[in-house]
mmCIF file of C-alpha atoms in Angstrom:
data_model
loop_
_atom_site.group_PDB
_atom_site.id
_atom_site.type_symbol
_atom_site.label_atom_id
_atom_site.label_comp_id
_atom_site.label_asym_id
_atom_site.label_seq_id
_atom_site.Cartn_x
_atom_site.Cartn_y
_atom_site.Cartn_z
ATOM 1 C CA ASP A 1 133.237 111.791 79.915
ATOM 2 C CA GLY A 2 131.140 112.266 83.014
ATOM 3 C CA GLY A 3 132.379 110.766 86.218
ATOM 4 C CA ILE A 4 133.855 111.144 89.662
ATOM 5 C CA THR A 5 137.480 112.091 90.188
ATOM 6 C CA GLN A 6 139.241 111.393 93.447
ATOM 7 C CA SER A 7 142.708 112.699 94.212
ATOM 8 C CA PRO A 8 145.307 111.865 95.144
ATOM 9 C CA LYS A 9 145.315 108.121 94.515
ATOM 10 C CA TYR A 10 147.796 107.562 97.357
ATOM 11 C CA LEU A 11 148.250 109.764 100.415
ATOM 12 C CA PHE A 12 150.470 109.557 103.450
ATOM 13 C CA ARG A 13 149.763 111.205 106.779
ATOM 14 C CA LYS A 14 152.173 112.078 109.548
ATOM 15 C CA GLU A 15 151.212 111.913 113.200
ATOM 16 C CA GLY A 16 149.127 114.920 114.258
ATOM 17 C CA GLN A 17 148.506 116.038 110.702
ATOM 18 C CA ASN A 18 145.219 116.771 108.991
ATOM 19 C CA VAL A 19 144.900 115.656 105.373
ATOM 20 C CA THR A 20 142.232 116.430 102.793
ATOM 21 C CA LEU A 21 140.961 114.042 100.129
ATOM 22 C CA SER A 22 139.459 115.583 97.036
ATOM 23 C CA CYS A 23 136.282 114.433 95.289
ATOM 24 C CA GLU A 24 134.873 116.135 92.198
ATOM 25 C CA GLN A 25 131.947 115.032 90.030
ATOM 26 C CA ASN A 26 130.624 116.334 86.719
ATOM 27 C CA LEU A 27 127.507 114.174 86.661
ATOM 28 C CA ASN A 28 125.291 116.978 87.977
ATOM 29 C CA HIS A 29 124.336 114.745 90.912
ATOM 30 C CA ASP A 30 122.786 116.310 93.982
ATOM 31 C CA ALA A 31 123.934 113.715 96.500
ATOM 32 C CA MET A 32 127.513 112.852 97.396
ATOM 33 C CA TYR A 33 128.953 110.357 99.873
ATOM 34 C CA TRP A 34 132.186 109.324 101.536
ATOM 35 C CA TYR A 35 132.861 105.726 102.488
ATOM 36 C CA ARG A 36 135.697 104.031 104.270
ATOM 37 C CA GLN A 37 136.672 100.537 103.159
ATOM 38 C CA ASP A 38 138.661 98.172 105.342
ATOM 39 C CA PRO A 39 139.483 94.567 104.409
ATOM 40 C CA GLY A 40 136.636 92.194 105.214
ATOM 41 C CA GLN A 41 134.303 94.982 106.374
ATOM 42 C CA GLY A 42 132.742 96.257 103.201
ATOM 43 C CA LEU A 43 131.948 99.953 102.961
ATOM 44 C CA ARG A 44 131.037 102.139 105.913
ATOM 45 C CA LEU A 45 129.444 105.560 105.464
ATOM 46 C CA ILE A 46 131.380 108.512 106.875
ATOM 47 C CA TYR A 47 129.391 111.544 105.665
ATOM 48 C CA TYR A 48 126.851 112.346 102.998
ATOM 49 C CA SER A 49 125.399 115.473 101.472
ATOM 50 C CA GLN A 50 122.163 115.905 99.566
ATOM 51 C CA ILE A 51 122.457 119.619 98.846
ATOM 52 C CA VAL A 52 125.045 122.361 98.795
ATOM 53 C CA ASN A 53 125.993 123.714 102.232
ATOM 54 C CA ASP A 54 124.371 120.793 104.010
ATOM 55 C CA PHE A 55 125.745 117.423 105.067
ATOM 56 C CA GLN A 56 124.965 114.678 107.535
ATOM 57 C CA LYS A 57 127.041 112.283 109.612
ATOM 58 C CA GLY A 58 127.130 108.645 108.657
ATOM 59 C CA ASP A 59 128.002 105.679 110.834
ATOM 60 C CA ILE A 60 131.677 106.533 111.458
ATOM 61 C CA ALA A 61 131.972 110.341 111.278
ATOM 62 C CA GLU A 62 134.232 110.786 114.310
ATOM 63 C CA GLY A 63 137.645 112.131 113.325
ATOM 64 C CA TYR A 64 136.455 113.297 109.908
ATOM 65 C CA SER A 65 135.041 116.538 108.525
ATOM 66 C CA VAL A 66 133.552 117.580 105.179
ATOM 67 C CA SER A 67 132.315 120.642 103.321
ATOM 68 C CA ARG A 68 129.958 121.099 100.386
ATOM 69 C CA GLU A 69 130.454 124.605 99.056
ATOM 70 C CA LYS A 70 129.825 123.594 95.457
ATOM 71 C CA LYS A 71 127.573 120.962 93.945
ATOM 72 C CA GLU A 72 130.521 119.380 92.150
ATOM 73 C CA SER A 73 132.862 119.084 95.105
ATOM 74 C CA PHE A 74 132.779 117.200 98.428
ATOM 75 C CA PRO A 75 136.235 117.145 100.075
ATOM 76 C CA LEU A 76 136.909 114.965 103.103
ATOM 77 C CA THR A 77 139.377 115.980 105.815
ATOM 78 C CA VAL A 78 140.884 113.262 107.956
ATOM 79 C CA THR A 79 141.798 115.002 111.186
ATOM 80 C CA SER A 80 144.421 114.100 113.768
ATOM 81 C CA ALA A 81 141.549 112.925 115.972
ATOM 82 C CA GLN A 82 141.100 109.903 113.693
ATOM 83 C CA LYS A 83 143.477 107.478 115.365
ATOM 84 C CA ASN A 84 143.266 104.708 112.788
ATOM 85 C CA PRO A 85 143.019 106.451 109.412
ATOM 86 C CA THR A 86 144.750 103.806 107.284
ATOM 87 C CA ALA A 87 142.103 102.672 104.813
ATOM 88 C CA PHE A 88 140.786 102.975 101.291
ATOM 89 C CA TYR A 89 138.422 105.942 100.919
ATOM 90 C CA LEU A 90 135.702 105.985 98.296
ATOM 91 C CA CYS A 91 133.622 108.917 97.152
ATOM 92 C CA ALA A 92 130.271 108.375 95.448
ATOM 93 C CA SER A 93 127.450 110.417 94.013
ATOM 94 C CA SER A 94 123.882 109.836 92.921
ATOM 95 C CA ILE A 95 120.767 111.613 91.788
ATOM 96 C CA LEU A 96 118.130 112.008 94.445
ATOM 97 C CA GLY A 97 115.203 109.705 93.859
ATOM 98 C CA HIS A 98 111.966 110.806 95.437
ATOM 99 C CA ASP A 99 110.331 107.420 95.056
ATOM 100 C CA SER A 100 113.228 105.044 94.653
ATOM 101 C CA ASN A 101 116.767 104.546 95.772
ATOM 102 C CA GLN A 102 119.129 105.505 92.979
ATOM 103 C CA PRO A 103 122.409 103.716 92.265
ATOM 104 C CA GLN A 104 125.578 105.378 93.435
ATOM 105 C CA HIS A 105 128.473 106.093 91.103
ATOM 106 C CA PHE A 106 131.941 105.692 92.582
ATOM 107 C CA GLY A 107 135.347 107.245 92.124
ATOM 108 C CA ASP A 108 138.517 105.148 91.987
ATOM 109 C CA GLY A 109 139.391 105.793 95.605
ATOM 110 C CA THR A 110 142.235 107.202 97.671
ATOM 111 C CA ARG A 111 144.461 104.949 99.751
ATOM 112 C CA LEU A 112 145.574 106.671 102.928
ATOM 113 C CA SER A 113 148.502 105.371 104.962
ATOM 114 C CA ILE A 114 150.306 106.506 108.083
ATOM 115 C CA LEU A 115 153.991 107.397 107.950
ATOM 116 C CA ALA B 1 117.663 98.135 110.944
ATOM 117 C CA GLN B 2 118.352 96.975 107.447
ATOM 118 C CA SER B 3 121.391 94.817 106.861
ATOM 119 C CA VAL B 4 122.902 92.663 104.155
ATOM 120 C CA THR B 5 124.888 89.458 104.539
ATOM 121 C CA GLN B 6 127.225 87.875 102.042
ATOM 122 C CA PRO B 7 127.959 84.459 103.567
ATOM 123 C CA ASP B 8 130.936 83.649 101.356
ATOM 124 C CA ILE B 9 134.113 85.637 101.962
ATOM 125 C CA HIS B 10 136.048 83.983 99.130
ATOM 126 C CA ILE B 11 134.991 81.766 96.237
ATOM 127 C CA THR B 12 137.175 80.045 93.657
ATOM 128 C CA VAL B 13 135.763 78.758 90.375
ATOM 129 C CA SER B 14 137.299 77.433 87.203
ATOM 130 C CA GLU B 15 137.100 79.489 84.046
ATOM 131 C CA GLY B 16 134.006 78.480 82.109
ATOM 132 C CA ALA B 17 132.198 77.190 85.171
ATOM 133 C CA SER B 18 128.976 78.677 86.467
ATOM 134 C CA LEU B 19 128.924 81.096 89.371
ATOM 135 C CA GLU B 20 126.485 81.975 92.123
ATOM 136 C CA LEU B 21 127.246 84.564 94.793
ATOM 137 C CA ARG B 22 124.869 84.690 97.716
ATOM 138 C CA CYS B 23 123.278 87.736 99.296
ATOM 139 C CA ASN B 24 120.686 87.828 102.074
ATOM 140 C CA TYR B 25 119.075 90.966 103.432
ATOM 141 C CA SER B 26 117.164 91.881 106.515
ATOM 142 C CA TYR B 27 114.463 94.486 106.107
ATOM 143 C CA GLY B 28 110.757 94.766 106.839
ATOM 144 C CA ALA B 29 109.669 95.907 103.391
ATOM 145 C CA THR B 30 110.828 95.225 99.866
ATOM 146 C CA PRO B 31 114.192 96.909 99.585
ATOM 147 C CA TYR B 32 116.031 98.250 96.599
ATOM 148 C CA LEU B 33 118.820 95.810 95.792
ATOM 149 C CA PHE B 34 122.116 96.253 93.984
ATOM 150 C CA TRP B 35 125.197 94.302 93.019
ATOM 151 C CA TYR B 36 128.513 96.091 92.511
ATOM 152 C CA VAL B 37 131.914 94.804 91.378
ATOM 153 C CA GLN B 38 135.291 96.150 92.454
ATOM 154 C CA SER B 39 138.631 95.432 90.803
ATOM 155 C CA PRO B 40 141.757 95.826 92.978
ATOM 156 C CA GLY B 41 142.530 99.457 93.752
ATOM 157 C CA GLN B 42 139.448 100.691 91.920
ATOM 158 C CA GLY B 43 136.041 102.038 92.805
ATOM 159 C CA LEU B 44 132.792 100.110 92.590
ATOM 160 C CA GLN B 45 130.930 99.557 89.340
ATOM 161 C CA LEU B 46 127.212 98.844 89.251
ATOM 162 C CA LEU B 47 126.393 95.419 87.774
ATOM 163 C CA LEU B 48 122.625 95.448 88.177
ATOM 164 C CA LYS B 49 119.773 96.692 90.332
ATOM 165 C CA TYR B 50 116.317 95.591 91.404
ATOM 166 C CA PHE B 51 113.602 98.084 92.213
ATOM 167 C CA SER B 52 110.354 96.255 91.391
ATOM 168 C CA GLY B 53 108.705 94.102 88.740
ATOM 169 C CA ASP B 54 110.371 91.062 87.202
ATOM 170 C CA THR B 55 112.330 89.284 89.915
ATOM 171 C CA LEU B 56 115.026 88.134 87.477
ATOM 172 C CA VAL B 57 117.254 91.067 86.640
ATOM 173 C CA GLN B 58 119.803 91.204 83.842
ATOM 174 C CA GLY B 59 122.959 93.223 84.258
ATOM 175 C CA ILE B 60 126.170 94.048 82.474
ATOM 176 C CA LYS B 61 128.961 91.587 81.652
ATOM 177 C CA GLY B 62 126.532 88.658 81.417
ATOM 178 C CA PHE B 63 125.468 88.733 85.068
ATOM 179 C CA GLU B 64 121.953 88.234 86.356
ATOM 180 C CA ALA B 65 120.371 88.182 89.801
ATOM 181 C CA GLU B 66 117.132 86.821 91.152
ATOM 182 C CA PHE B 67 115.109 88.423 93.945
ATOM 183 C CA LYS B 68 113.398 85.851 96.154
ATOM 184 C CA ARG B 69 111.182 87.515 98.704
ATOM 185 C CA SER B 70 110.433 84.303 100.600
ATOM 186 C CA GLN B 71 114.142 83.735 101.179
ATOM 187 C CA SER B 72 115.144 87.399 101.552
ATOM 188 C CA SER B 73 117.816 86.744 98.967
ATOM 189 C CA PHE B 74 119.255 88.411 95.891
ATOM 190 C CA ASN B 75 121.844 85.995 94.529
ATOM 191 C CA LEU B 76 124.109 86.913 91.642
ATOM 192 C CA ARG B 77 124.692 84.380 88.860
ATOM 193 C CA LYS B 78 126.717 83.952 85.704
ATOM 194 C CA PRO B 79 126.518 80.866 83.471
ATOM 195 C CA SER B 80 130.175 80.858 82.399
ATOM 196 C CA VAL B 81 132.887 82.735 84.263
ATOM 197 C CA HIS B 82 135.738 84.476 82.467
ATOM 198 C CA TRP B 83 139.182 85.147 83.967
ATOM 199 C CA SER B 84 138.411 88.876 83.838
ATOM 200 C CA ASP B 85 135.544 88.352 86.303
ATOM 201 C CA ALA B 86 138.045 87.908 89.146
ATOM 202 C CA ALA B 87 137.227 90.775 91.522
ATOM 203 C CA GLU B 88 135.354 91.562 94.701
ATOM 204 C CA TYR B 89 131.578 91.643 94.574
ATOM 205 C CA PHE B 90 129.345 93.648 96.880
ATOM 206 C CA CYS B 91 125.642 93.322 97.460
ATOM 207 C CA ALA B 92 123.879 96.475 98.683
ATOM 208 C CA VAL B 93 120.459 97.221 100.103
ATOM 209 C CA GLY B 94 118.825 100.618 99.870
ATOM 210 C CA LEU B 95 115.850 102.248 101.505
ATOM 211 C CA TYR B 96 113.830 105.224 100.363
ATOM 212 C CA ASN B 97 116.671 107.626 100.971
ATOM 213 C CA ASN B 98 120.023 107.372 99.226
ATOM 214 C CA ASN B 99 121.822 107.849 102.489
ATOM 215 C CA ASP B 100 120.399 104.650 103.914
ATOM 216 C CA MET B 101 122.284 102.161 101.746
ATOM 217 C CA ARG B 102 123.998 99.219 103.409
ATOM 218 C CA PHE B 103 126.744 97.179 101.801
ATOM 219 C CA GLY B 104 127.645 93.582 102.483
ATOM 220 C CA ALA B 105 131.207 92.703 103.459
ATOM 221 C CA GLY B 106 131.934 91.474 99.947
ATOM 222 C CA THR B 107 132.827 88.184 98.271
ATOM 223 C CA ARG B 108 136.205 87.844 96.617
ATOM 224 C CA LEU B 109 136.095 85.787 93.431
ATOM 225 C CA THR B 110 139.162 83.942 92.170
ATOM 226 C CA VAL B 111 139.042 82.343 88.712
ATOM 227 C CA LYS B 112 141.279 79.327 88.039
ATOM 228 C CA PRO B 113 142.592 78.771 84.500
#
């Protein structure tokens, strides 16, 4: 079955530690996204990528980094510079629509907590 | 800048009752509109989308939504709610580029037996 796989489902970070969240898709989608979800705030865009080896900052990129070395993969690193990393992180992908905005397909998320 | 507002943070309905979840958007042109549903601890699932044409859109799980340009609204409806519909619902507005999608804060639906 085609879809998006996020791992791990739960992740704990120690003070001063960088952690990496995995996102893999086998939908052959060009575009991939990372969102942060906090209670009562909906989804906020962290980073997105429309093509391999290229990515753009979203609204809340500070303290995060990404890479896009393969079309299928878009890992997110939460660095020690992110002072409030506790949240639910969602990865999404979509085809690129040249004349319309295409729906995004989501993974099941990773919940990150601070130890 | 485009934005989307879901005025209701939490709604409770009885099983079998009708449902309407409100969504208002702010954008200068006709946007692309979406409704997603999220069960606890899960990702978002697309319920329906509006790009153009018929303003009444049918989706999965018996949901429908109506685009009203004059009111800048895209409300989600279901004639008879089932207990399994309890979840959080997000309205989203998109522009020409996929990266310019904005999500509302969500409406949590509770279904009473």
